[in-house]
Amino acid sequence: MFRKILVANRGEIAVRILRACRELGIATVAIYSEADRDAPHVHMADEAYCVGPAPAGQSYLNVAAIIEVAGKAGVDAVHPGYGFLAENAHFAAVCRSWGLTFIGPGPEAIEQMGLKSLARRRMAAAGVPVIPGTEEAVRDEAEALRAAAEIGYPVLVKAAAGGGGRGIRVAHDEAELREALAAAGREAAAAFGSGDLYLEKFLEEPRHVEVQVLADAEGNVIHLGERECSVQRRRQKLLEESPSPAVSPDLRRRITEAAVRAAQAVNYVNAGTVEFLVDRHGNFYFIEMNTRIQVEHPVTELVTGIDLVKAQIAVAAGEPLPFHQDDVTFQGWAIECRINAEDPDNRFMPSPGTITAFVPPTGPGVRLDEGVRAGVAVQPYYDSLIAKLVAWGRDREEARRRMLRALSELRIEGVKTTAGLHRRLLEHPDFIAGRIHTRWLEDQVLGVTA
Ligand code: ADP
Ligand code: ADP
Ligand code: MG
């Protein structure tokens, strides 16, 4: 097992990983930017080093500085969390070349799944259903127009290297497609360093259902059930739950089997998530695989009792998974609310500032994964996610009511948050009935069109 791990991240996920290390008796090293000197993850780690100025490009993405800290502190392994360097095959390879274990899949698997157009091809070849679309990135406008005519409008233009809901545009006709190509191309080039785009059939009102997989180096690949992530704004998840209220035992068997097949096709090792869209007839289609720990992993932890971050660390250290598929059991229901420092009443504008009061909810069945505390400033430079509130219940209704109770106890002052919006949507008749799809929040709750 590792002696010392460097956590190459910040915020709630850095805190989450540090907690796992402490439980395992592993020493920890945090990194921070000049803006994060007083952040909770810095205080929680055994050692902490500054890696550069506030902008992520100069600190949390500064590979040279991070590797230097790893050497100076004498760590055996690096956990990248999510975002930042988590899906960067180059970083995984650099870690390997310096004799550091990257806690995630190998650079080969990251590469195969990182380009979503390439991943689609690999998955189709492995017999995993994909959404009709282009085989590869489109070379120019003419090719895109031809492909769209073949696929049939509406189509979605997607960044091949995309993530976080960015670089995606809908087009209902040729004129819209021309605009979508230009806009998505610009956004993708700026955000991902590649303007490559591919096309997919645009599904109307699908559900987002994803499957957590876990694989060790000995070829034991298992799934930990599904998560429903259809409550989204601008293609970004806001509330997630496990299991999905829309997945029948038959669909669960088929979709989890497809996810395991997807992981096996790229010789996947470590924790990963295979994302699908499900249409109203119960057909499911692969959209992408995230080769990292995911924001919403706690709902899976609460229904399976498996600590995913500890499992990631054990597998990366070469240990076999201590369970097989048949040993995994599912109990009850879990819901997660992402608490973002944003103003839902003002187009979800980020709301940076100092947190003047922070009272976490406690009591039965409640978990809070937080990246802030009272007195700390929410920085404008990074993701607005400041905490994740998770509730477990014996069934969906108990989890829902428990979440409402927990939200009523949560007090965050000094910045605007999404907590109030969560109360509204948890009480919406459609949510209570499980009648949701990826545009539900925007169409039915916020009353805007995306
Ligand atoms: P999840 O899929 O775990 O729900 P999100 O899509 O919300 O995660 O992304 C988690 C974080 O990672 C966000 O900060 C998001 O902006 C970032 N992220 C995701 N994919 C990429 C990518 N390809 N490049 C850069 N950042 C990314
Ligand atoms: P990212 O890498 O940014 O997470 P994804 O491919 O996972 O991008 O898609 C993010 C979201 O965009 C999905 O959860 C869904 O809401 C929407 N989406 C993606 N592809 C399609 C599609 N073909 N039809 C309809 N909605 C889609
Ligand atoms: Mg996705």
XYZ file of C-alpha atoms and ligand atoms in Angstrom:
505
model
C 0.000 0.000 0.000
C 1.084 3.595 -0.562
C 2.797 5.526 2.212
C 2.065 9.024 0.963
C -0.339 10.450 -1.619
C -0.409 13.848 -3.318
C -3.908 15.169 -3.974
C -3.750 17.228 -7.181
C -7.014 19.083 -6.697
C -8.901 21.516 -4.477
C -12.369 21.992 -2.970
C -14.732 19.269 -1.875
C -13.118 16.467 -3.901
C -9.671 17.182 -2.423
C -11.229 17.032 1.053
C -13.026 13.790 0.123
C -9.769 12.131 -0.995
C -7.858 13.376 2.061
C -10.538 11.796 4.276
C -10.098 8.441 2.515
C -6.300 8.621 2.939
C -6.633 9.364 6.629
C -8.898 6.347 7.129
C -6.336 4.198 5.317
C -3.451 5.566 7.419
C -1.756 7.103 4.382
C 0.117 10.417 4.760
C -1.121 13.257 2.550
C 0.242 16.161 0.552
C -2.009 18.972 -0.672
C -1.262 21.528 -3.374
C -2.834 24.973 -3.498
C -2.880 28.161 -5.525
C -2.070 31.569 -4.032
C -5.839 32.192 -3.758
C -6.377 28.993 -1.738
C -3.800 29.468 1.063
C -6.510 29.179 3.714
C -8.732 26.597 1.984
C -9.996 23.580 3.983
C -8.027 21.045 1.919
C -4.782 22.846 2.818
C -5.498 22.539 6.538
C -6.613 18.947 6.297
C -3.471 17.584 4.634
C -0.301 16.608 6.528
C 1.775 18.831 4.234
C 0.790 21.505 1.713
C 2.681 23.308 -1.026
C 1.844 26.329 -3.166
C 2.061 25.530 -6.891
C 1.365 28.936 -8.411
C -0.969 31.913 -8.861
C -4.778 31.744 -8.721
C -5.594 30.962 -12.387
C -5.772 27.170 -12.711
C -3.533 27.190 -15.781
C -0.695 28.410 -13.581
C -1.378 26.260 -10.503
C -3.733 23.260 -10.495
C -2.851 22.526 -14.135
C 0.861 23.273 -13.696
C 2.263 19.797 -14.309
C 5.918 20.764 -13.774
C 5.198 22.394 -10.404
C 3.039 19.488 -9.238
C 5.637 16.871 -10.198
C 8.297 18.925 -8.408
C 6.210 18.926 -5.208
C 5.645 15.172 -5.546
C 9.414 14.667 -5.713
C 10.200 17.060 -2.871
C 7.570 15.526 -0.578
C 8.480 11.964 -1.553
C 5.016 10.673 -2.438
C 4.314 7.284 -4.070
C 1.088 8.228 -5.808
C -1.027 11.101 -7.129
C -4.832 11.308 -6.945
C -6.188 13.759 -9.551
C -9.836 13.969 -8.358
C -12.146 15.214 -11.158
C -11.683 18.145 -13.545
C -8.191 19.707 -13.801
C -5.720 16.918 -14.716
C -8.002 13.949 -14.047
C -8.590 13.068 -17.711
C -5.245 14.230 -19.035
C -3.410 11.245 -20.540
C -0.205 13.274 -20.770
C -0.237 13.926 -17.016
C -0.878 10.237 -16.284
C 2.098 9.359 -18.498
C 4.356 11.969 -16.860
C 3.491 10.560 -13.422
C 4.398 7.083 -14.639
C 7.724 8.281 -16.076
C 8.652 9.773 -12.689
C 7.809 6.535 -10.914
C 4.608 7.918 -9.418
C 1.383 5.914 -9.479
C -1.476 7.848 -11.073
C -4.631 6.867 -9.171
C -6.845 6.233 -12.183
C -6.722 4.209 -15.384
C -3.595 4.074 -17.545
C -2.887 6.802 -20.115
C -3.989 4.404 -22.890
C -7.532 4.029 -21.540
C -7.785 7.772 -20.835
C -6.796 8.454 -24.417
C -9.213 5.949 -25.917
C -12.143 7.415 -24.005
C -10.989 11.043 -23.914
C -11.772 11.708 -27.544
C -15.498 11.127 -27.558
C -15.643 10.525 -31.308
C -12.994 7.800 -30.995
C -14.750 6.337 -27.938
C -18.016 6.084 -29.907
C -16.237 4.025 -32.550
C -14.592 1.742 -30.000
C -17.911 1.196 -28.240
C -19.850 0.457 -31.428
C -17.171 -2.111 -32.293
C -17.596 -3.675 -28.844
C -21.345 -4.033 -29.400
C -22.382 -1.184 -27.090
C -25.248 0.831 -28.630
C -24.254 4.400 -29.569
C -26.416 7.305 -30.766
C -26.552 7.557 -34.569
C -23.956 10.102 -35.655
C -20.685 10.624 -37.465
C -17.988 7.954 -37.326
C -15.296 10.566 -36.818
C -14.827 14.284 -36.270
C -16.160 16.216 -39.288
C -13.521 17.870 -41.461
C -15.462 20.892 -42.691
C -18.877 22.502 -43.008
C -19.745 20.694 -46.228
C -19.081 17.313 -44.644
C -21.097 18.285 -41.568
C -24.062 19.351 -43.724
C -23.980 16.065 -45.639
C -23.743 14.045 -42.423
C -26.603 15.954 -40.783
C -28.866 15.331 -43.774
C -28.149 11.644 -43.430
C -28.639 11.526 -39.639
C -31.776 13.712 -39.865
C -32.403 16.936 -37.945
C -32.325 17.900 -35.147
C -28.660 17.090 -34.599
C -26.236 17.897 -31.838
C -22.784 19.320 -32.539
C -20.356 18.086 -29.891
C -16.724 18.808 -29.084
C -14.687 15.623 -29.508
C -12.535 16.546 -26.496
C -15.427 18.064 -24.532
C -16.578 17.788 -20.954
C -18.533 19.650 -18.298
C -21.439 20.295 -20.717
C -19.424 22.713 -22.851
C -18.895 22.723 -26.610
C -22.365 21.307 -27.369
C -25.002 22.956 -29.636
C -28.372 21.854 -31.076
C -29.227 22.477 -34.735
C -32.713 22.048 -36.210
C -31.797 22.932 -39.803
C -28.892 23.821 -42.072
C -28.736 27.473 -41.065
C -28.624 26.562 -37.385
C -26.010 23.918 -38.093
C -23.673 26.465 -39.700
C -23.982 28.684 -36.631
C -23.649 25.737 -34.238
C -20.441 24.551 -35.902
C -18.846 27.974 -35.575
C -19.965 28.507 -31.956
C -19.127 25.009 -30.709
C -15.796 25.068 -32.537
C -14.790 28.339 -30.882
C -15.913 27.194 -27.437
C -14.155 23.834 -27.793
C -10.901 25.354 -29.026
C -10.840 27.759 -26.077
C -11.885 25.225 -23.415
C -10.235 22.004 -24.604
C -7.417 23.118 -26.918
C -9.049 21.269 -29.833
C -11.861 22.518 -32.051
C -12.691 19.026 -33.387
C -16.442 18.435 -33.623
C -18.674 15.446 -34.332
C -22.416 15.112 -34.862
C -25.019 13.047 -33.063
C -28.751 12.654 -33.497
C -30.400 14.965 -30.940
C -32.656 12.894 -28.690
C -35.817 14.621 -27.470
C -36.375 14.490 -23.720
C -34.009 11.603 -22.897
C -32.952 10.607 -19.430
C -29.289 10.608 -18.419
C -28.540 7.264 -16.764
C -24.959 6.310 -16.001
C -23.312 3.201 -14.603
C -20.479 3.139 -12.074
C -17.854 0.545 -12.872
C -14.882 -0.644 -10.863
C -12.082 -2.793 -12.255
C -8.856 -4.221 -10.861
C -5.644 -5.174 -12.634
C -6.590 -8.858 -12.547
C -9.514 -8.346 -14.906
C -12.302 -8.323 -12.330
C -14.710 -5.719 -13.774
C -17.886 -5.061 -11.832
C -20.660 -2.468 -11.852
C -22.169 -0.704 -8.850
C -25.546 0.022 -10.391
C -26.855 3.136 -12.035
C -27.290 6.815 -11.240
C -30.059 8.994 -12.621
C -28.680 12.437 -13.539
C -31.474 13.942 -15.614
C -31.889 17.053 -13.473
C -29.601 19.330 -15.477
C -29.160 22.932 -16.440
C -27.190 23.660 -19.583
C -26.181 19.997 -19.741
C -24.686 20.155 -16.269
C -26.022 17.961 -13.505
C -27.645 19.551 -10.473
C -29.222 16.653 -8.578
C -28.473 12.954 -8.881
C -29.953 9.807 -7.400
C -29.389 6.082 -7.212
C -31.127 3.932 -8.220
C -32.988 5.541 -11.138
C -36.784 5.685 -10.785
C -37.000 4.898 -14.528
C -34.872 1.764 -14.696
C -36.681 -1.583 -14.628
C -34.864 -4.731 -13.508
C -34.626 -5.793 -17.168
C -33.153 -2.461 -18.317
C -30.784 -2.508 -15.338
C -29.480 -5.905 -16.341
C -28.901 -4.780 -19.935
C -27.413 -1.350 -19.247
C -25.023 -2.532 -16.523
C -23.919 -5.404 -18.727
C -23.196 -2.921 -21.551
C -21.194 -0.730 -19.161
C -19.047 -3.654 -18.047
C -18.493 -4.576 -21.702
C -17.463 -0.964 -22.432
C -14.861 -1.027 -19.647
C -13.538 -4.414 -20.738
C -13.148 -3.204 -24.338
C -10.484 -0.701 -23.267
C -8.892 -2.928 -20.584
C -10.110 -0.483 -18.005
C -8.610 -0.513 -14.504
C -9.856 1.665 -11.579
C -13.202 3.477 -11.093
C -15.015 4.868 -14.108
C -18.462 5.906 -15.272
C -20.183 4.906 -18.481
C -22.804 7.509 -19.419
C -25.928 6.653 -21.435
C -29.041 8.411 -22.648
C -32.282 6.444 -22.324
C -35.274 7.236 -24.559
C -38.919 6.838 -23.563
C -39.041 3.345 -25.062
C -36.254 2.122 -22.799
C -33.594 2.102 -25.549
C -30.219 3.195 -24.227
C -27.244 4.691 -26.022
C -23.641 5.243 -24.917
C -22.615 8.937 -24.871
C -19.229 8.897 -23.147
C -17.083 7.336 -20.462
C -15.594 9.443 -17.690
C -12.278 7.888 -16.695
C -12.179 9.278 -13.157
C -14.069 9.590 -9.901
C -17.282 11.467 -10.565
C -18.893 14.341 -8.680
C -21.971 12.251 -7.877
C -20.122 9.134 -6.626
C -21.518 9.465 -3.052
C -25.023 8.288 -4.015
C -23.511 5.007 -5.186
C -21.464 4.756 -1.982
C -24.588 5.156 0.144
C -26.596 2.445 -1.617
C -23.723 -0.061 -1.924
C -21.710 0.664 1.234
C -18.549 0.664 -0.896
C -16.056 3.517 -0.468
C -15.147 4.317 -4.075
C -12.141 6.492 -3.305
C -10.600 3.860 -1.047
C -11.291 1.277 -3.767
C -9.526 3.526 -6.309
C -6.480 3.745 -4.070
C -6.374 -0.014 -3.378
C -6.714 -0.943 -7.053
C -4.019 1.573 -8.046
C -1.727 -0.012 -5.454
C -2.182 -3.321 -7.281
C -4.595 -4.938 -4.856
C -7.421 -7.070 -6.231
C -10.969 -5.872 -5.530
C -12.095 -7.592 -2.324
C -15.502 -8.407 -3.871
C -17.063 -9.882 -6.980
C -20.275 -8.835 -8.681
C -22.395 -11.220 -6.610
C -21.059 -9.734 -3.366
C -22.383 -6.270 -4.234
C -25.787 -5.583 -2.712
C -27.956 -2.507 -3.037
C -29.891 -1.005 -0.200
C -32.371 1.860 -0.221
C -32.174 5.120 -2.133
C -29.769 8.058 -2.156
C -30.132 11.605 -3.512
C -27.399 14.230 -3.935
C -27.921 17.980 -4.281
C -25.043 20.009 -5.688
C -24.727 23.194 -3.655
C -23.192 25.742 -6.014
C -22.273 29.317 -5.085
C -24.549 30.685 -7.807
C -27.637 32.884 -7.878
C -30.592 30.922 -9.332
C -32.620 34.162 -9.398
C -30.058 35.877 -11.581
C -29.281 33.434 -14.418
C -27.099 31.348 -12.090
C -24.411 34.003 -11.975
C -21.443 32.801 -9.897
C -21.566 34.299 -6.409
C -18.025 34.513 -5.042
C -17.375 36.081 -1.632
C -16.613 35.246 1.963
C -18.775 32.680 3.699
C -19.921 34.352 6.906
C -21.891 31.434 8.344
C -21.802 27.725 7.537
C -23.999 25.307 9.478
C -23.950 21.752 8.093
C -27.041 19.569 8.507
C -26.576 16.463 10.649
C -28.775 13.653 11.929
C -29.837 10.296 10.484
C -29.045 9.450 6.880
C -27.346 12.718 5.964
C -23.869 13.270 4.491
C -22.178 16.502 3.516
C -19.058 16.600 1.337
C -17.870 20.176 1.671
C -15.018 22.267 0.322
C -15.642 25.397 2.374
C -16.214 26.554 5.938
C -17.142 29.806 7.693
C -14.576 32.565 7.166
C -13.280 31.169 3.884
C -13.770 32.975 0.570
C -15.406 31.290 -2.424
C -12.978 32.041 -5.252
C -14.107 33.368 -8.632
C -11.388 31.384 -10.413
C -12.772 27.879 -10.005
C -15.881 25.728 -10.291
C -18.785 27.063 -8.204
C -19.489 23.712 -6.499
C -18.908 24.315 -2.773
C -20.630 21.312 -1.192
C -22.682 18.226 -1.932
C -25.555 17.306 0.331
C -26.476 13.631 0.210
C -29.422 11.881 1.862
C -30.144 8.190 2.195
C -33.536 6.570 2.838
C -35.031 3.094 2.761
C -36.969 4.216 -0.298
C -37.075 7.243 -2.612
C -39.724 9.065 -0.627
C -37.790 8.751 2.631
C -34.623 9.981 0.903
C -36.538 12.915 -0.619
C -38.126 13.989 2.660
C -34.831 13.574 4.462
C -33.135 15.782 1.890
C -35.776 18.468 2.398
C -35.233 18.218 6.144
C -31.454 18.485 5.691
C -31.806 21.478 3.356
C -33.913 23.194 6.016
C -31.040 22.749 8.497
C -28.297 23.861 6.095
C -27.287 27.480 6.610
C -24.840 29.190 4.277
C -24.484 32.966 4.522
C -22.338 35.420 2.591
C -22.833 33.889 -0.848
C -25.916 32.947 -2.873
C -26.430 29.197 -3.377
C -28.588 26.691 -5.231
C -30.008 25.260 -1.970
C -33.375 27.037 -2.341
C -33.800 25.786 -5.894
C -33.263 22.220 -4.681
C -36.113 22.611 -2.189
C -38.360 23.787 -4.989
C -37.558 20.966 -7.334
C -37.731 18.262 -4.652
C -41.316 19.384 -4.015
C -42.308 19.499 -7.674
C -45.016 16.918 -8.559
C -43.011 15.741 -11.593
C -39.946 15.073 -9.465
C -42.011 13.284 -6.823
C -43.452 11.059 -9.570
C -40.002 10.519 -11.118
C -41.234 12.072 -14.388
C -38.017 13.851 -15.358
C -35.780 14.175 -18.401
C -32.659 16.177 -19.241
C -34.646 19.302 -20.197
C -37.186 19.048 -17.400
C -35.544 21.531 -15.043
C -35.190 24.184 -17.737
C -38.585 23.601 -19.378
C -40.791 22.873 -16.361
C -39.144 24.467 -13.333
C -37.071 27.402 -14.545
C -39.400 28.059 -17.492
C -36.714 28.932 -20.002
C -35.629 27.208 -23.173
C -32.016 26.145 -23.301
P -19.476 14.617 -13.452
O -19.464 14.068 -14.847
O -18.589 14.004 -12.463
O -20.847 14.845 -13.008
P -18.973 17.248 -14.375
O -19.303 17.020 -15.819
O -19.843 18.104 -13.539
O -18.729 15.917 -13.627
O -17.482 17.772 -14.316
C -16.771 17.814 -13.112
C -15.734 18.857 -13.221
O -14.789 18.504 -14.198
C -16.270 20.217 -13.634
O -15.485 21.176 -12.994
C -16.035 20.233 -15.138
O -15.951 21.552 -15.608
C -14.726 19.500 -15.217
N -14.526 18.775 -16.481
C -15.210 17.714 -16.912
N -14.737 17.274 -18.093
C -13.713 18.080 -18.440
C -12.800 18.172 -19.546
N -12.850 17.309 -20.596
N -11.883 19.132 -19.549
C -11.820 19.995 -18.528
N -12.629 19.981 -17.452
C -13.568 19.050 -17.401
P -20.033 16.189 -21.399
O -18.771 15.515 -21.826
O -19.987 17.657 -21.546
O -20.505 15.687 -20.081
P -22.021 14.467 -22.656
O -21.818 13.861 -23.993
O -21.863 13.599 -21.472
O -21.095 15.744 -22.525
O -23.468 15.128 -22.631
C -23.856 15.996 -21.589
C -25.368 16.157 -21.613
O -25.797 16.700 -22.856
C -26.160 14.863 -21.462
O -26.326 14.479 -20.106
C -27.479 15.253 -22.103
O -28.275 16.020 -21.242
C -27.032 16.125 -23.247
N -26.834 15.329 -24.470
C -25.675 14.793 -24.894
N -25.837 14.130 -26.062
C -27.135 14.255 -26.386
C -27.952 13.803 -27.500
N -27.423 13.110 -28.506
N -29.274 14.132 -27.502
C -29.808 14.863 -26.488
N -29.110 15.313 -25.442
C -27.786 15.022 -25.381
Mg -20.912 13.678 -19.637
